[in-house]
Amino acid sequence: MELRINRRALVGLGVAAALTASSFALLRTDTGSASSHREAPAIAGDPRNDNTDTYAFVSPDKPGTVTLLANWIPFEEPQGGPNFYTFDTKSRYNIKIDNNGDAQPDVTYQWTFRDEDRRGTNTFLYNNGPVTSLNDANLLYRQHYTLKVVTAKGTRTLIQDGIVAPSNVGPASMPDYGTLRAQAVKGLPGGGRTFAGQADDPFFLDLRVFDLLYGGNLSEVGQDTLQGYGVHTLAVQVPAAELALKGDAKRNPVIGVWSTTDKWSPKGYVQVSRLGQALVNEVVVPAGLKDAFNSLPPAKDADIPAVVKRVTDPEVARLLEFIYGIKAPATPRNDLVEIFLTGIAKGNGPIKADLNSQTLNKDAGKLRPSEMLRLNMSIPPSKDPNRLGVLGGDLQGYPNGRRLGDDVVDISLQAMAGAAQTGKLVPGLTDKVDRNDKPFLQSFPYVALPGNVAVNQQK
């Protein structure tokens, strides 16, 4: 497909999708939240099943492939022993792909887990000596996983008995944790790769936004309040053709991506968490609908007028006007609906550009508006990525998918202040946290290694 991009329109408006995902963060008073960490009442008490972030991007070192990555278990304190963090053995963890625009999953990567615990009544230790490999006898507790892929053709097992990278206990227990974690990257049939294990939380921001929008005068900025915390990551890197409609990534390059958790109950598996774009449930969906949103598939989104209204008439713009005197853009924000629910395409709304809607796929049917992370796989990786993504003229960045280094908070604040309409940045409107505290890896799975220094000791 020939990609037709109106760069000026996208610089001015395309960032609004990221804004939609994070704008209502300013309405929350719970300062223990970031992205979709603890975003709804029920899941806040069930961290092993809580999605925190979802990422989808063309692999920078393997452009013919796409990396899909999702995180769970927010705010992992590195010194979390003696029972370190684990996936729930009674749940299914999913990364789902819609490639034809009907808001139904066409490809699902699904992980399930089992414990191997040899501690018994003999010891409280996670390991009883230095651990140098995933199969080291000194590692007394480990998790195993099965990875399946579900398509219209049926279910196929990709990994039967993978081993999860253990938590980073410390230098005495794991003297070369980087080598140890690298052993958890496994090959997939067809040339792909997968990873399951602990990582540094890649999301970065200053959570003092909740104190009257950075203190009411932008004095409370510059502190990455997620520094030092970890998450548990599940990731796959696969050829683009495995995700594309009819297996043709050139003819049908756009996919929609979201992750979910299905927890076992007496009624069978029940979806308890869902994550597409950053911050959606936490800060867009009103409190009374948060648990319901976590339980619903994207195909139901358009049937919830209360949520759609929060997109077309976002309250944060009015808060910025009230606190900082920045005039709110006129409503209704139909541009946000296009970016948030349909993807960017000339036929979908006021943005006169084609970027990341499944309607751009030659073989797609009728589009069902829905919230998910949308990625055009035909746009090559940027040689010099801009943290502001589309707002910074980098069409491979958020909201066209999401890379680890995309600064969704600054993008969101600028857009809500009017950059989505004017294409001009508001000077000084930033949380001054421009990057993760740890550099990302240059190869799969890209997420930085988890720390082993207590968060209250971070300098």
mmCIF file of C-alpha atoms in Angstrom, residues 35-216:
data_model
loop_
_atom_site.group_PDB
_atom_site.id
_atom_site.type_symbol
_atom_site.label_atom_id
_atom_site.label_comp_id
_atom_site.label_asym_id
_atom_site.label_seq_id
_atom_site.Cartn_x
_atom_site.Cartn_y
_atom_site.Cartn_z
ATOM 1 C CA SER A 35 -0.186 4.665 33.104
ATOM 2 C CA SER A 36 -2.722 1.952 33.850
ATOM 3 C CA HIS A 37 -1.158 0.876 37.126
ATOM 4 C CA ARG A 38 -3.929 0.104 39.638
ATOM 5 C CA GLU A 39 -6.416 1.842 37.338
ATOM 6 C CA ALA A 40 -9.684 0.322 38.583
ATOM 7 C CA PRO A 41 -11.036 -0.619 42.040
ATOM 8 C CA ALA A 42 -11.142 -4.381 41.562
ATOM 9 C CA ILE A 43 -7.794 -4.848 39.821
ATOM 10 C CA ALA A 44 -6.017 -2.572 42.318
ATOM 11 C CA GLY A 45 -6.231 -5.439 44.796
ATOM 12 C CA ASP A 46 -4.987 -8.052 42.312
ATOM 13 C CA PRO A 47 -1.593 -6.845 41.032
ATOM 14 C CA ARG A 48 -0.509 -10.137 39.410
ATOM 15 C CA ASN A 49 -3.357 -9.707 36.925
ATOM 16 C CA ASP A 50 -3.031 -5.949 36.443
ATOM 17 C CA ASN A 51 -1.866 -4.789 32.984
ATOM 18 C CA THR A 52 0.304 -1.682 33.235
ATOM 19 C CA ASP A 53 1.320 -0.845 29.642
ATOM 20 C CA THR A 54 1.145 -2.221 26.119
ATOM 21 C CA TYR A 55 3.645 -1.441 23.348
ATOM 22 C CA ALA A 56 3.646 -2.208 19.620
ATOM 23 C CA PHE A 57 6.391 -1.112 17.216
ATOM 24 C CA VAL A 58 8.352 -2.170 14.177
ATOM 25 C CA SER A 59 11.512 -3.744 15.585
ATOM 26 C CA PRO A 60 14.315 -1.180 15.163
ATOM 27 C CA ASP A 61 17.022 -3.805 14.623
ATOM 28 C CA LYS A 62 14.825 -6.194 12.583
ATOM 29 C CA PRO A 63 12.541 -4.016 10.416
ATOM 30 C CA GLY A 64 10.707 -6.978 8.865
ATOM 31 C CA THR A 65 9.356 -7.893 12.290
ATOM 32 C CA VAL A 66 7.026 -6.336 14.837
ATOM 33 C CA THR A 67 7.538 -6.378 18.597
ATOM 34 C CA LEU A 68 4.472 -6.679 20.816
ATOM 35 C CA LEU A 69 5.154 -6.172 24.502
ATOM 36 C CA ALA A 70 2.930 -5.906 27.563
ATOM 37 C CA ASN A 71 3.665 -5.464 31.252
ATOM 38 C CA TRP A 72 1.951 -6.654 34.403
ATOM 39 C CA ILE A 73 2.368 -6.302 38.203
ATOM 40 C CA PRO A 74 2.847 -2.579 38.905
ATOM 41 C CA PHE A 75 5.284 -1.083 41.436
ATOM 42 C CA GLU A 76 7.488 -4.114 41.977
ATOM 43 C CA GLU A 77 9.859 -3.187 44.788
ATOM 44 C CA PRO A 78 13.234 -4.816 43.990
ATOM 45 C CA GLN A 79 13.712 -5.941 47.596
ATOM 46 C CA GLY A 80 10.381 -7.779 47.546
ATOM 47 C CA GLY A 81 11.528 -11.041 49.125
ATOM 48 C CA PRO A 82 11.223 -13.617 50.401
ATOM 49 C CA ASN A 83 8.285 -14.141 48.035
ATOM 50 C CA PHE A 84 9.302 -12.322 44.896
ATOM 51 C CA TYR A 85 6.883 -11.401 42.116
ATOM 52 C CA THR A 86 5.225 -14.059 39.956
ATOM 53 C CA PHE A 87 2.607 -14.475 37.261
ATOM 54 C CA ASP A 88 -0.730 -15.927 38.388
ATOM 55 C CA THR A 89 -0.896 -19.659 37.660
ATOM 56 C CA LYS A 90 -4.707 -19.481 37.523
ATOM 57 C CA SER A 91 -4.783 -16.871 34.760
ATOM 58 C CA ARG A 92 -4.239 -16.527 31.025
ATOM 59 C CA TYR A 93 -2.219 -13.554 29.816
ATOM 60 C CA ASN A 94 -2.973 -12.368 26.284
ATOM 61 C CA ILE A 95 -1.712 -10.001 23.603
ATOM 62 C CA LYS A 96 -4.434 -9.640 20.957
ATOM 63 C CA ILE A 97 -4.367 -8.338 17.388
ATOM 64 C CA ASP A 98 -7.260 -7.126 15.226
ATOM 65 C CA ASN A 99 -6.185 -6.776 11.596
ATOM 66 C CA ASN A 100 -9.516 -6.227 9.790
ATOM 67 C CA GLY A 101 -11.088 -3.472 11.917
ATOM 68 C CA ASP A 102 -14.024 -5.404 13.403
ATOM 69 C CA ALA A 103 -12.634 -5.032 16.964
ATOM 70 C CA GLN A 104 -12.372 -8.817 17.329
ATOM 71 C CA PRO A 105 -9.035 -10.596 17.890
ATOM 72 C CA ASP A 106 -7.705 -12.263 14.744
ATOM 73 C CA VAL A 107 -4.418 -13.337 16.352
ATOM 74 C CA THR A 108 -3.928 -13.962 20.079
ATOM 75 C CA TYR A 109 -0.681 -14.815 21.826
ATOM 76 C CA GLN A 110 -1.575 -16.500 25.104
ATOM 77 C CA TRP A 111 0.638 -17.420 28.069
ATOM 78 C CA THR A 112 -0.202 -19.711 30.995
ATOM 79 C CA PHE A 113 2.113 -20.524 33.904
ATOM 80 C CA ARG A 114 2.958 -23.205 36.441
ATOM 81 C CA ASP A 115 5.176 -23.125 39.525
ATOM 82 C CA GLU A 116 8.178 -25.252 40.304
ATOM 83 C CA ASP A 117 8.811 -24.734 44.041
ATOM 84 C CA ARG A 118 11.459 -26.930 45.682
ATOM 85 C CA ARG A 119 11.717 -25.006 48.954
ATOM 86 C CA GLY A 120 9.136 -27.032 50.836
ATOM 87 C CA THR A 121 9.690 -26.927 54.605
ATOM 88 C CA ASN A 122 13.457 -26.748 54.291
ATOM 89 C CA THR A 123 14.115 -23.056 53.616
ATOM 90 C CA PHE A 124 12.641 -19.626 53.058
ATOM 91 C CA LEU A 125 15.247 -18.704 50.444
ATOM 92 C CA TYR A 126 14.447 -18.121 46.775
ATOM 93 C CA ASN A 127 17.836 -19.649 46.001
ATOM 94 C CA ASN A 128 20.466 -21.335 48.175
ATOM 95 C CA GLY A 129 23.543 -20.253 46.222
ATOM 96 C CA PRO A 130 24.649 -18.262 43.174
ATOM 97 C CA VAL A 131 22.382 -18.736 40.142
ATOM 98 C CA THR A 132 24.137 -18.715 36.767
ATOM 99 C CA SER A 133 21.485 -20.338 34.529
ATOM 100 C CA LEU A 134 17.733 -20.747 34.394
ATOM 101 C CA ASN A 135 18.158 -24.459 35.196
ATOM 102 C CA ASP A 136 20.642 -23.913 38.027
ATOM 103 C CA ALA A 137 19.959 -26.292 40.947
ATOM 104 C CA ASN A 138 20.506 -23.346 43.319
ATOM 105 C CA LEU A 139 17.355 -21.671 41.992
ATOM 106 C CA LEU A 140 14.721 -23.207 44.265
ATOM 107 C CA TYR A 141 11.699 -21.455 42.772
ATOM 108 C CA ARG A 142 11.005 -20.879 39.096
ATOM 109 C CA GLN A 143 7.985 -20.451 36.853
ATOM 110 C CA HIS A 144 7.385 -22.321 33.591
ATOM 111 C CA TYR A 145 5.070 -21.168 30.817
ATOM 112 C CA THR A 146 3.223 -22.408 27.779
ATOM 113 C CA LEU A 147 2.779 -19.986 24.869
ATOM 114 C CA LYS A 148 0.031 -20.588 22.324
ATOM 115 C CA VAL A 149 -1.150 -18.654 19.297
ATOM 116 C CA VAL A 150 -4.880 -18.596 18.548
ATOM 117 C CA THR A 151 -6.181 -17.764 15.055
ATOM 118 C CA ALA A 152 -9.184 -18.632 12.923
ATOM 119 C CA LYS A 153 -7.291 -21.783 11.944
ATOM 120 C CA GLY A 154 -7.201 -22.984 15.548
ATOM 121 C CA THR A 155 -4.777 -23.052 18.462
ATOM 122 C CA ARG A 156 -1.094 -23.893 18.083
ATOM 123 C CA THR A 157 1.486 -24.344 20.856
ATOM 124 C CA LEU A 158 4.633 -22.294 20.223
ATOM 125 C CA ILE A 159 6.496 -22.910 23.487
ATOM 126 C CA GLN A 160 5.676 -25.912 25.664
ATOM 127 C CA ASP A 161 7.926 -25.487 28.706
ATOM 128 C CA GLY A 162 9.575 -22.093 28.708
ATOM 129 C CA ILE A 163 11.209 -20.700 31.832
ATOM 130 C CA VAL A 164 10.447 -17.227 33.172
ATOM 131 C CA ALA A 165 13.465 -15.061 33.952
ATOM 132 C CA PRO A 166 13.625 -14.935 37.769
ATOM 133 C CA SER A 167 13.428 -11.800 39.854
ATOM 134 C CA ASN A 168 16.716 -9.980 40.329
ATOM 135 C CA VAL A 169 17.449 -10.988 43.923
ATOM 136 C CA GLY A 170 20.876 -9.322 44.129
ATOM 137 C CA PRO A 171 24.548 -9.634 43.147
ATOM 138 C CA ALA A 172 25.338 -12.437 45.597
ATOM 139 C CA SER A 173 22.474 -14.574 44.322
ATOM 140 C CA MET A 174 22.712 -13.629 40.633
ATOM 141 C CA PRO A 175 26.218 -12.310 39.906
ATOM 142 C CA ASP A 176 25.495 -11.821 36.160
ATOM 143 C CA TYR A 177 21.798 -11.120 35.946
ATOM 144 C CA GLY A 178 22.016 -9.764 32.390
ATOM 145 C CA THR A 179 23.330 -13.071 31.057
ATOM 146 C CA LEU A 180 20.780 -14.959 33.141
ATOM 147 C CA ARG A 181 17.853 -12.960 31.784
ATOM 148 C CA ALA A 182 19.103 -13.241 28.217
ATOM 149 C CA GLN A 183 18.691 -17.012 28.529
ATOM 150 C CA ALA A 184 14.927 -16.439 28.854
ATOM 151 C CA VAL A 185 14.685 -15.220 25.220
ATOM 152 C CA LYS A 186 13.392 -18.188 23.236
ATOM 153 C CA GLY A 187 13.050 -18.758 19.507
ATOM 154 C CA LEU A 188 9.645 -19.286 17.921
ATOM 155 C CA PRO A 189 8.655 -21.322 14.866
ATOM 156 C CA GLY A 190 8.887 -19.141 11.754
ATOM 157 C CA GLY A 191 11.775 -17.049 13.006
ATOM 158 C CA GLY A 192 10.183 -15.112 15.867
ATOM 159 C CA ARG A 193 11.243 -14.729 19.495
ATOM 160 C CA THR A 194 9.542 -14.481 22.863
ATOM 161 C CA PHE A 195 10.421 -13.394 26.394
ATOM 162 C CA ALA A 196 8.817 -13.713 29.824
ATOM 163 C CA GLY A 197 10.348 -12.233 32.954
ATOM 164 C CA GLN A 198 11.085 -9.265 35.147
ATOM 165 C CA ALA A 199 12.118 -5.871 33.754
ATOM 166 C CA ASP A 200 12.587 -2.285 34.806
ATOM 167 C CA ASP A 201 9.289 -0.441 34.374
ATOM 168 C CA PRO A 202 9.799 1.441 31.086
ATOM 169 C CA PHE A 203 7.118 4.056 31.753
ATOM 170 C CA PHE A 204 8.448 7.454 32.889
ATOM 171 C CA LEU A 205 6.674 10.509 34.292
ATOM 172 C CA ASP A 206 6.318 12.824 37.300
ATOM 173 C CA LEU A 207 3.260 11.796 39.298
ATOM 174 C CA ARG A 208 3.020 15.140 41.055
ATOM 175 C CA VAL A 209 0.654 16.034 38.248
ATOM 176 C CA PHE A 210 -2.038 15.120 40.774
ATOM 177 C CA ASP A 211 -1.059 18.028 43.028
ATOM 178 C CA LEU A 212 -3.077 20.654 41.150
ATOM 179 C CA LEU A 213 -1.266 19.965 37.887
ATOM 180 C CA TYR A 214 2.344 20.051 39.111
ATOM 181 C CA GLY A 215 1.726 22.365 42.060
ATOM 182 C CA GLY A 216 -0.445 24.824 40.179
#
